[in-house]
């Protein structure tokens, strides 16, 4: 009998799919809502997971705040025990925006998830867990090879890039959005009284996962290397398969070892420190206030 519901964004492939697989295989009590932009691909993913009675596919386009609102209002299983904010994009060309006119990377990786969490908070059944997927690229001290994040103001980050993205700026927008993920998580934890309301909030760093879909906007040669060459580097520290990281992410959702743990950053299942900027309360407050205003403006 299923009695625990988890919503996973971007669950039709990669990390989200593997997290869903791990949860479904670990405990028959879990029901997984695959929150996906393409419901046909979501249906294929649900079939591949092999637990049709314990999976539901729902349309969710994080690039549309109206889609997020509709998802939160029409979610068929109203009591939610866990939420995984996993879906993400990395764009390295053009001037992409969300349907609401916001810069796409910020809009999908942060703002859409902000709206989703805000819309589902009243449906969370304590004890509940929220896990936000970030990335070690948010921390310049880790020397990941990605440009260091550049947080100016949330209002500026939400604006489309004048003249279009260069590859460098696109990657910087991605690392900055991953910093936003951490800032948002810590601020949400503060606003939920550090677990006193029965909801824990943690951040997950899956490590480098060659073969995942984040390189879809890269030039052809780089896409091929990401898909076929870099997976051979999994023997190196910090490089992981999507299946391993999916299992780690599922543990943060379901393992009793993490009961009551909140406001923490996890590299895999190891609790560690995030970047220096991620603990800046002023940045977190700016991000929250602007995000709340942007989300409220389209209601």
CSV table of C-alpha atoms in Angstrom, one decimal:
chain,number,residue,atom,x,y,z
A,1,UNK,CA,0.0,0.0,0.0
A,2,UNK,CA,1.4,3.4,-1.0
A,3,UNK,CA,1.2,6.1,1.6
A,4,UNK,CA,4.1,8.4,0.8
A,5,UNK,CA,4.2,10.7,-2.2
A,6,UNK,CA,7.2,12.4,-3.7
A,7,UNK,CA,7.2,15.0,-6.5
A,8,UNK,CA,10.4,14.9,-8.6
A,9,UNK,CA,10.9,17.6,-11.3
A,10,UNK,CA,12.8,16.5,-14.5
A,11,UNK,CA,12.1,12.9,-13.6
A,12,UNK,CA,11.9,11.5,-17.1
A,13,UNK,CA,15.7,11.1,-17.5
A,14,UNK,CA,19.0,11.4,-15.8
A,15,UNK,CA,19.3,12.2,-12.1
A,16,UNK,CA,15.6,12.6,-11.5
A,17,UNK,CA,14.8,9.3,-13.2
A,18,UNK,CA,17.4,7.4,-11.2
A,19,UNK,CA,16.2,9.0,-8.0
A,20,UNK,CA,12.6,7.8,-8.8
A,21,UNK,CA,14.0,4.3,-9.6
A,22,UNK,CA,15.8,4.1,-6.3
A,23,UNK,CA,12.8,5.2,-4.3
A,24,UNK,CA,10.4,2.9,-6.0
A,25,UNK,CA,12.7,-0.1,-5.6
A,26,UNK,CA,13.6,0.7,-2.0
A,27,UNK,CA,10.1,0.8,-0.4
A,28,UNK,CA,6.7,-0.1,-1.7
A,29,UNK,CA,5.2,2.7,0.3
A,30,UNK,CA,6.5,5.4,-2.1
A,31,UNK,CA,4.4,6.8,-4.9
A,32,UNK,CA,6.4,9.0,-7.4
A,33,UNK,CA,4.9,11.9,-9.3
A,34,UNK,CA,7.0,12.5,-12.4
A,35,UNK,CA,6.8,16.2,-13.0
A,36,UNK,CA,7.9,16.7,-16.5
A,37,UNK,CA,7.6,19.1,-19.4
A,38,UNK,CA,7.0,16.4,-22.0
A,39,UNK,CA,4.3,14.0,-20.8
A,40,UNK,CA,4.9,11.5,-23.6
A,41,UNK,CA,8.5,11.1,-22.5
A,42,UNK,CA,7.3,11.0,-19.0
A,43,UNK,CA,5.0,8.1,-19.8
A,44,UNK,CA,8.0,6.3,-21.4
A,45,UNK,CA,10.0,6.9,-18.2
A,46,UNK,CA,7.1,5.6,-16.0
A,47,UNK,CA,6.9,2.4,-18.1
A,48,UNK,CA,10.7,1.9,-17.8
A,49,UNK,CA,10.4,2.3,-14.0
A,50,UNK,CA,8.2,-0.7,-14.0
A,51,UNK,CA,5.8,0.3,-11.2
A,52,UNK,CA,2.7,1.6,-13.0
A,53,UNK,CA,0.5,1.6,-9.9
A,54,UNK,CA,3.0,3.8,-8.0
A,55,UNK,CA,3.9,6.4,-10.6
A,56,UNK,CA,1.9,9.4,-11.9
A,57,UNK,CA,3.0,11.6,-14.8
A,58,UNK,CA,2.1,15.2,-14.6
A,59,UNK,CA,2.9,18.1,-16.9
A,60,UNK,CA,5.1,20.8,-15.4
A,61,UNK,CA,7.0,23.4,-17.5
A,62,UNK,CA,9.2,25.3,-15.2
A,63,UNK,CA,9.7,27.9,-17.9
A,64,UNK,CA,6.0,28.9,-17.4
A,65,UNK,CA,4.8,30.2,-14.1
A,66,UNK,CA,1.2,29.5,-15.3
A,67,UNK,CA,2.2,25.9,-15.8
A,68,UNK,CA,3.7,25.8,-12.3
A,69,UNK,CA,0.5,27.3,-10.9
A,70,UNK,CA,-1.7,24.8,-12.7
A,71,UNK,CA,0.5,21.9,-11.6
A,72,UNK,CA,0.2,22.8,-7.9
A,73,UNK,CA,-3.6,23.3,-8.2
A,74,UNK,CA,-4.3,20.1,-10.1
A,75,UNK,CA,-1.9,17.7,-8.5
A,76,UNK,CA,-4.0,14.5,-8.2
A,77,UNK,CA,-2.3,13.3,-5.0
A,78,UNK,CA,-2.7,16.3,-2.7
A,79,UNK,CA,-0.7,15.1,0.3
A,80,UNK,CA,3.0,15.4,-0.5
A,81,UNK,CA,5.7,14.0,1.7
A,82,UNK,CA,8.8,15.0,-0.3
A,83,UNK,CA,9.7,17.3,-3.1
A,84,UNK,CA,12.9,17.1,-5.2
A,85,UNK,CA,13.7,20.2,-7.2
A,86,UNK,CA,15.9,18.6,-9.7
A,87,UNK,CA,15.2,19.8,-13.3
A,88,UNK,CA,17.7,22.2,-14.8
A,89,UNK,CA,19.0,23.7,-18.0
A,90,UNK,CA,22.4,25.1,-19.2
A,91,UNK,CA,22.1,27.4,-22.2
A,92,UNK,CA,25.2,28.7,-24.0
A,93,UNK,CA,23.8,30.6,-27.0
A,94,UNK,CA,21.0,32.9,-28.0
A,95,UNK,CA,18.8,35.1,-25.8
A,96,UNK,CA,16.4,32.5,-24.3
A,97,UNK,CA,13.6,33.5,-22.0
A,98,UNK,CA,10.8,31.9,-20.1
A,99,UNK,CA,7.3,32.3,-21.3
A,100,UNK,CA,7.0,35.1,-18.7
A,101,UNK,CA,10.0,36.9,-20.2
A,102,UNK,CA,12.6,36.1,-17.7
A,103,UNK,CA,16.2,34.9,-18.5
A,104,UNK,CA,15.8,31.2,-19.1
A,105,UNK,CA,18.5,29.7,-16.9
A,106,UNK,CA,17.5,31.8,-13.8
A,107,UNK,CA,13.8,31.2,-14.7
A,108,UNK,CA,14.0,27.4,-14.9
A,109,UNK,CA,16.7,26.5,-12.4
A,110,UNK,CA,15.5,28.9,-9.7
A,111,UNK,CA,12.3,30.8,-10.2
A,112,UNK,CA,10.2,28.0,-11.5
A,113,UNK,CA,11.2,25.9,-8.5
A,114,UNK,CA,10.7,28.8,-6.1
A,115,UNK,CA,7.1,29.0,-7.4
A,116,UNK,CA,6.7,25.3,-7.2
A,117,UNK,CA,7.8,25.1,-3.6
A,118,UNK,CA,5.6,28.1,-2.6
A,119,UNK,CA,2.6,26.5,-4.3
A,120,UNK,CA,3.1,23.1,-2.6
A,121,UNK,CA,4.0,24.1,0.9
A,122,UNK,CA,0.4,23.8,2.2
A,123,UNK,CA,0.2,20.3,0.7
A,124,UNK,CA,3.3,19.0,2.5
A,125,UNK,CA,2.5,16.4,5.2
A,126,UNK,CA,4.9,16.5,8.1
A,127,UNK,CA,7.4,15.1,8.5
A,128,UNK,CA,8.3,16.2,5.0
A,129,UNK,CA,11.5,16.7,3.1
A,130,UNK,CA,12.5,19.2,0.4
A,131,UNK,CA,15.8,18.6,-1.5
A,132,UNK,CA,17.1,21.1,-4.0
A,133,UNK,CA,19.6,19.9,-6.5
A,134,UNK,CA,22.5,22.4,-6.8
A,135,UNK,CA,26.1,21.8,-8.1
A,136,UNK,CA,29.6,22.1,-6.9
A,137,UNK,CA,30.1,24.6,-9.8
A,138,UNK,CA,28.4,27.2,-7.5
A,139,UNK,CA,31.6,27.3,-5.4
A,140,UNK,CA,34.6,29.0,-7.1
A,141,UNK,CA,36.9,27.5,-4.5
A,142,UNK,CA,36.3,24.0,-5.9
A,143,UNK,CA,38.0,24.9,-9.3
A,144,UNK,CA,35.5,22.9,-11.4
A,145,UNK,CA,36.6,24.5,-14.6
A,146,UNK,CA,33.3,26.5,-14.9
A,147,UNK,CA,33.1,30.3,-14.6
A,148,UNK,CA,32.6,31.5,-11.1
A,149,UNK,CA,29.1,32.6,-10.3
A,150,UNK,CA,28.4,36.4,-10.4
A,151,UNK,CA,25.4,37.3,-8.2
A,152,UNK,CA,24.5,41.0,-8.8
A,153,UNK,CA,20.9,41.3,-7.9
A,154,UNK,CA,18.0,38.9,-8.5
A,155,UNK,CA,16.3,41.6,-10.6
A,156,UNK,CA,19.2,41.8,-12.9
A,157,UNK,CA,19.6,38.0,-13.1
A,158,UNK,CA,16.0,37.7,-14.2
A,159,UNK,CA,16.4,40.0,-17.1
A,160,UNK,CA,17.2,38.6,-20.6
A,161,UNK,CA,20.9,39.0,-21.7
A,162,UNK,CA,21.3,42.0,-24.0
A,163,UNK,CA,23.0,41.0,-27.2
A,164,UNK,CA,22.7,37.3,-26.5
A,165,UNK,CA,24.7,34.7,-24.5
A,166,UNK,CA,28.3,33.8,-25.2
A,167,UNK,CA,29.3,30.3,-24.2
A,168,UNK,CA,31.2,31.7,-21.2
A,169,UNK,CA,28.3,33.9,-20.1
A,170,UNK,CA,25.9,31.0,-20.5
A,171,UNK,CA,28.0,28.8,-18.2
A,172,UNK,CA,28.3,31.6,-15.7
A,173,UNK,CA,24.5,32.0,-15.7
A,174,UNK,CA,24.3,28.3,-14.9
A,175,UNK,CA,26.8,28.4,-12.0
A,176,UNK,CA,25.0,31.6,-10.7
A,177,UNK,CA,21.7,29.7,-10.8
A,178,UNK,CA,23.2,26.9,-8.8
A,179,UNK,CA,24.3,29.5,-6.2
A,180,UNK,CA,20.7,30.7,-6.2
A,181,UNK,CA,19.6,27.2,-5.4
A,182,UNK,CA,21.7,27.2,-2.3
A,183,UNK,CA,20.7,30.7,-1.2
A,184,UNK,CA,17.0,29.8,-1.7
A,185,UNK,CA,17.3,26.6,0.3
A,186,UNK,CA,18.9,28.2,3.3
A,187,UNK,CA,16.4,31.0,3.3
A,188,UNK,CA,13.5,28.6,3.0
A,189,UNK,CA,14.9,26.6,5.9
A,190,UNK,CA,15.1,29.8,8.0
A,191,UNK,CA,11.5,30.7,7.1
A,192,UNK,CA,10.3,27.2,8.1
A,193,UNK,CA,12.0,27.7,11.5
A,194,UNK,CA,14.8,25.2,10.8
A,195,UNK,CA,12.6,22.1,10.8
A,196,UNK,CA,10.3,23.2,13.7
A,197,UNK,CA,7.3,23.0,11.3
A,198,UNK,CA,8.0,19.5,10.3
A,199,UNK,CA,9.6,20.3,7.0
A,200,UNK,CA,13.4,19.9,6.4
A,201,UNK,CA,15.2,21.6,3.5
A,202,UNK,CA,18.6,20.4,2.2
A,203,UNK,CA,20.8,21.0,-0.8
A,204,UNK,CA,22.2,18.2,-2.9
A,205,UNK,CA,25.4,18.2,-5.0
A,206,UNK,CA,25.3,15.2,-7.4
A,207,UNK,CA,28.9,15.7,-8.5
A,208,UNK,CA,29.9,15.7,-12.2
A,209,UNK,CA,27.7,13.4,-14.1
A,210,UNK,CA,28.9,12.9,-17.7
A,211,UNK,CA,26.2,11.7,-20.0
A,212,UNK,CA,23.5,13.8,-18.3
A,213,UNK,CA,21.3,16.1,-20.4
A,214,UNK,CA,22.9,19.4,-19.3
A,215,UNK,CA,25.2,19.6,-22.4
A,216,UNK,CA,22.2,19.5,-24.9
A,217,UNK,CA,23.0,23.1,-26.0
A,218,UNK,CA,26.7,22.6,-26.4
A,219,UNK,CA,28.3,22.4,-29.9
A,220,UNK,CA,28.3,18.9,-31.5
A,221,UNK,CA,31.9,18.0,-30.6
A,222,UNK,CA,31.5,19.0,-27.0
A,223,UNK,CA,28.1,17.1,-26.8
A,224,UNK,CA,29.8,13.9,-28.1
A,225,UNK,CA,32.6,14.3,-25.5
A,226,UNK,CA,30.2,14.8,-22.7
A,227,UNK,CA,28.2,11.8,-23.7
A,228,UNK,CA,30.8,9.3,-24.7
A,229,UNK,CA,34.3,10.3,-23.6
A,230,UNK,CA,33.8,11.9,-20.1
A,231,UNK,CA,32.0,8.9,-18.6
A,232,UNK,CA,35.3,7.1,-18.7
A,233,UNK,CA,36.5,9.5,-16.0
A,234,UNK,CA,34.1,8.1,-13.3
A,235,UNK,CA,37.1,6.7,-11.5
A,236,UNK,CA,38.1,10.2,-10.5
A,237,UNK,CA,36.8,11.8,-7.3
A,238,UNK,CA,33.6,13.8,-7.8
A,239,UNK,CA,32.7,12.2,-11.1
A,240,UNK,CA,29.7,9.9,-10.7
A,241,UNK,CA,27.1,8.1,-12.7
A,242,UNK,CA,23.6,9.3,-12.7
A,243,UNK,CA,22.5,6.0,-11.1
A,244,UNK,CA,24.9,6.5,-8.2
A,245,UNK,CA,23.9,10.1,-7.7
A,246,UNK,CA,20.2,9.2,-8.0
A,247,UNK,CA,20.6,6.6,-5.2
A,248,UNK,CA,22.3,9.3,-3.1
A,249,UNK,CA,19.5,11.7,-3.8
A,250,UNK,CA,16.9,9.1,-2.9
A,251,UNK,CA,18.7,8.6,0.4
A,252,UNK,CA,18.3,12.2,1.3
A,253,UNK,CA,14.6,11.8,0.7
A,254,UNK,CA,14.0,8.5,2.4
A,255,UNK,CA,16.8,7.3,4.7
A,256,UNK,CA,16.0,7.6,8.4
A,257,UNK,CA,19.6,8.6,9.0
A,258,UNK,CA,18.7,12.1,7.7
A,259,UNK,CA,15.6,12.5,9.9
A,260,UNK,CA,15.6,16.0,11.2
A,261,UNK,CA,18.6,17.1,9.3
A,262,UNK,CA,17.9,20.5,7.7
A,263,UNK,CA,19.6,23.6,6.3
A,264,UNK,CA,22.6,21.4,5.1
A,265,UNK,CA,24.6,21.0,2.0
A,266,UNK,CA,25.4,17.4,0.9
A,267,UNK,CA,28.1,16.3,-1.6
A,268,UNK,CA,26.5,13.0,-2.4
A,269,UNK,CA,25.5,11.8,1.1
A,270,UNK,CA,28.4,13.6,2.9
A,271,UNK,CA,27.4,16.8,4.7
A,272,UNK,CA,29.9,19.6,3.9
A,273,UNK,CA,30.2,23.4,3.5
A,274,UNK,CA,28.9,25.2,0.5
A,275,UNK,CA,30.5,28.4,-0.9
A,276,UNK,CA,31.2,31.4,1.1
A,277,UNK,CA,28.6,33.5,-0.8
A,278,UNK,CA,25.9,30.9,-0.2
A,279,UNK,CA,25.8,32.0,3.5
A,280,UNK,CA,25.3,35.6,2.7
A,281,UNK,CA,21.9,36.5,4.3
A,282,UNK,CA,21.6,39.7,2.3
A,283,UNK,CA,21.9,37.9,-1.0
A,284,UNK,CA,19.3,35.3,0.2
A,285,UNK,CA,16.9,38.1,1.2
A,286,UNK,CA,17.3,39.9,-2.1
A,287,UNK,CA,16.7,36.6,-4.0
A,288,UNK,CA,13.6,35.7,-1.9
A,289,UNK,CA,12.0,39.2,-2.1
A,290,UNK,CA,12.5,39.6,-5.9
A,291,UNK,CA,11.4,36.0,-6.6
A,292,UNK,CA,8.3,36.5,-4.5
A,293,UNK,CA,7.5,39.6,-6.4
A,294,UNK,CA,8.1,38.1,-9.9
A,295,UNK,CA,6.0,35.0,-9.1
A,296,UNK,CA,3.1,37.1,-7.6
A,297,UNK,CA,3.1,39.4,-10.6
A,298,UNK,CA,1.8,36.7,-12.9
A,299,UNK,CA,-1.1,35.4,-10.7
